[in-house]
mmCIF file with all atom_site columns, C-alpha atoms in Angstrom:
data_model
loop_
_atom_site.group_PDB
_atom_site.id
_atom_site.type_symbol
_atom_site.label_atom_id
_atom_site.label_alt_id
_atom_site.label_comp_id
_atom_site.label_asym_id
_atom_site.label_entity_id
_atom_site.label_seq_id
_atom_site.pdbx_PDB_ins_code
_atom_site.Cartn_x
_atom_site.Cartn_y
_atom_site.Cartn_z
_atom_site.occupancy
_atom_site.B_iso_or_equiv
_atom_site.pdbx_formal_charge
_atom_site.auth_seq_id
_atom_site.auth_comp_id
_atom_site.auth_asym_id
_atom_site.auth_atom_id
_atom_site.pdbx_PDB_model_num
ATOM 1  C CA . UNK A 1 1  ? 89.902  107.337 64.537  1.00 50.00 ? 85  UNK A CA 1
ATOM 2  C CA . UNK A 1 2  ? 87.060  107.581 66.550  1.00 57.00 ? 86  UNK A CA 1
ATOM 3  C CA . UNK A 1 3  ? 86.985  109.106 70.279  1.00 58.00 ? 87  UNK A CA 1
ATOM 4  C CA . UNK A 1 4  ? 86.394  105.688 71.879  1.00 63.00 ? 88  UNK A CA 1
ATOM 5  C CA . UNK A 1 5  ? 89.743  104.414 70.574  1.00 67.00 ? 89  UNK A CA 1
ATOM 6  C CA . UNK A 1 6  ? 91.922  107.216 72.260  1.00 73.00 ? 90  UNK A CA 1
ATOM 7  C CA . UNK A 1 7  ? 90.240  106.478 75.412  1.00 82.00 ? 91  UNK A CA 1
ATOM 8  C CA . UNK A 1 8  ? 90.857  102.706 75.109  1.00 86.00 ? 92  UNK A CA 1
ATOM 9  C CA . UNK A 1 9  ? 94.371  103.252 74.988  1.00 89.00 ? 93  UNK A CA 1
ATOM 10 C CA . UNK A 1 10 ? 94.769  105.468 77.715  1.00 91.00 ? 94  UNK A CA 1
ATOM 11 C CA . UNK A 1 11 ? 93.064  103.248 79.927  1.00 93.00 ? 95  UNK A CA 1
ATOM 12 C CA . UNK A 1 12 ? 95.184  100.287 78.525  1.00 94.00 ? 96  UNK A CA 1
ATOM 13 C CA . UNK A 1 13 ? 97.997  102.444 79.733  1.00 94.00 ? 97  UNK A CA 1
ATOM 14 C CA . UNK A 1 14 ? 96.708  102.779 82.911  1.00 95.00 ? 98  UNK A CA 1
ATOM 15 C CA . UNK A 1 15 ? 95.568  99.578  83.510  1.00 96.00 ? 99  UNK A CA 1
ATOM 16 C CA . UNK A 1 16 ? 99.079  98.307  82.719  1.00 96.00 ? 100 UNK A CA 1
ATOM 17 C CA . UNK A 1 17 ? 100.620 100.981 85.274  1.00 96.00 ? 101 UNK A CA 1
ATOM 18 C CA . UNK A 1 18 ? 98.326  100.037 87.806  1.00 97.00 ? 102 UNK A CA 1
ATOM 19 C CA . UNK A 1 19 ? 99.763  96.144  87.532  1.00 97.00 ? 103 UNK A CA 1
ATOM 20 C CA . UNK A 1 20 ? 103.263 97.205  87.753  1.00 95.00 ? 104 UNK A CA 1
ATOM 21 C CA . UNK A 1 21 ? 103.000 98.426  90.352  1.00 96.00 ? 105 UNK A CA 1
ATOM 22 C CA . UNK A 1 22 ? 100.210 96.005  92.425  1.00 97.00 ? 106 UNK A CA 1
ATOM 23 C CA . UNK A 1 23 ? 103.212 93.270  91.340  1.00 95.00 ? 107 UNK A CA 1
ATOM 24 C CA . UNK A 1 24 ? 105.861 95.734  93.312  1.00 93.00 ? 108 UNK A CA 1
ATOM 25 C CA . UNK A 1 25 ? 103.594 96.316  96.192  1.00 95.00 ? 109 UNK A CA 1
ATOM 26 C CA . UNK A 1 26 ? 102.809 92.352  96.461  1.00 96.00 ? 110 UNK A CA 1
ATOM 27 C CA . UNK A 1 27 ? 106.219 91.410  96.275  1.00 94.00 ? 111 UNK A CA 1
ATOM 28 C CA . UNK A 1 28 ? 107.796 93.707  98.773  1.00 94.00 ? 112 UNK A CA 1
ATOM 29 C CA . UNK A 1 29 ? 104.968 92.128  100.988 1.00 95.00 ? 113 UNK A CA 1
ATOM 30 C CA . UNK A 1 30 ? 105.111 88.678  100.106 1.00 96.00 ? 114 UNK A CA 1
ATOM 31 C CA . UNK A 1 31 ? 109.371 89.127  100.726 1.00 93.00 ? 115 UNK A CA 1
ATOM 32 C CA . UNK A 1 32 ? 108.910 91.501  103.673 1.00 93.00 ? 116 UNK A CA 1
ATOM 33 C CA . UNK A 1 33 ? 111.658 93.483  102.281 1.00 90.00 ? 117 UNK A CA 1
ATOM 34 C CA . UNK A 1 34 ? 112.182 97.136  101.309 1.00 91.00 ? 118 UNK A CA 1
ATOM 35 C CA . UNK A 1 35 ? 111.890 97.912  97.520  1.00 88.00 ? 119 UNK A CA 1
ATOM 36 C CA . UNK A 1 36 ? 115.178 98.529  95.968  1.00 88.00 ? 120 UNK A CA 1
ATOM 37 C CA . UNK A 1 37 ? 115.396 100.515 92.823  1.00 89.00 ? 121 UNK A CA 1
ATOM 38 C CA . UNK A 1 38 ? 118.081 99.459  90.579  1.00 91.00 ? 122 UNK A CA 1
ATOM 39 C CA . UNK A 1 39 ? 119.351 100.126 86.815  1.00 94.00 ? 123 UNK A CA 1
ATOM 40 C CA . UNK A 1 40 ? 119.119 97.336  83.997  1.00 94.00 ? 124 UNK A CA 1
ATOM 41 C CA . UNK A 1 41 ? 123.069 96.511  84.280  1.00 96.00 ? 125 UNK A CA 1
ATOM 42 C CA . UNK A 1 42 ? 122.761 96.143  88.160  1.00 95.00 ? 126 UNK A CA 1
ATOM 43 C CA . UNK A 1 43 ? 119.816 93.755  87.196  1.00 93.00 ? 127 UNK A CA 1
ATOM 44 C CA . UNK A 1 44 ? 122.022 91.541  84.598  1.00 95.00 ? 128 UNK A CA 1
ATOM 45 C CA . UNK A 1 45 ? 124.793 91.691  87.400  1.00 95.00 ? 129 UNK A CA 1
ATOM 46 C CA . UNK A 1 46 ? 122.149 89.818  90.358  1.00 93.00 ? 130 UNK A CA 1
ATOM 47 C CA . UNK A 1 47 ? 121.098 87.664  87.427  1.00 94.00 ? 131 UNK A CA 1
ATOM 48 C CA . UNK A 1 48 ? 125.187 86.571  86.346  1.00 95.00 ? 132 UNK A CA 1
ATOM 49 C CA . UNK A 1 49 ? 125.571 85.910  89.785  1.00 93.00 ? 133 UNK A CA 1
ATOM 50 C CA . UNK A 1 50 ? 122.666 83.965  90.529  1.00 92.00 ? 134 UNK A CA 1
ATOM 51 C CA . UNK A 1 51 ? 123.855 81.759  87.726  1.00 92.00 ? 135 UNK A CA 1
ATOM 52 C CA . UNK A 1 52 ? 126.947 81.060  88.944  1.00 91.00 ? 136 UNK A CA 1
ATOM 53 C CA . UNK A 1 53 ? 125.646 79.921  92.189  1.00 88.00 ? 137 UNK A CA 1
ATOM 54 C CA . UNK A 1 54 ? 123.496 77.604  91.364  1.00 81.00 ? 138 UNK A CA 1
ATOM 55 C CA . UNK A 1 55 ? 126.362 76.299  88.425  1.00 72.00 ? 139 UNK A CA 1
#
């Protein structure tokens, strides 16, 4: 493995990190809302709901 490689990755990683978080910061301005932190099973329990609604 050759040093090149190792840095690839990292900056893969980063680059990666970097548009998680430009999505989060364009969303909370495109919504003008607050960013809410929640868990996976608070997630699938918006989602269930959603899906009833619009049944």
């Amino acid at each position: 493995m050759s040093i090149s490689s190792g840095n690839k990755t990292k900056k893969r990683a980063l680059g990666a990190v970097i548009n998680k978080l430009l999505r989060i910061i364009f969303s909370v301005l495109k919504n003008k809302q607050p960013f809410r932190l929640i868990s996976p099973d608070q997630q699938v329990e918006m989602y269930r709901k959603r899906l009833q609604r619009a049944a």
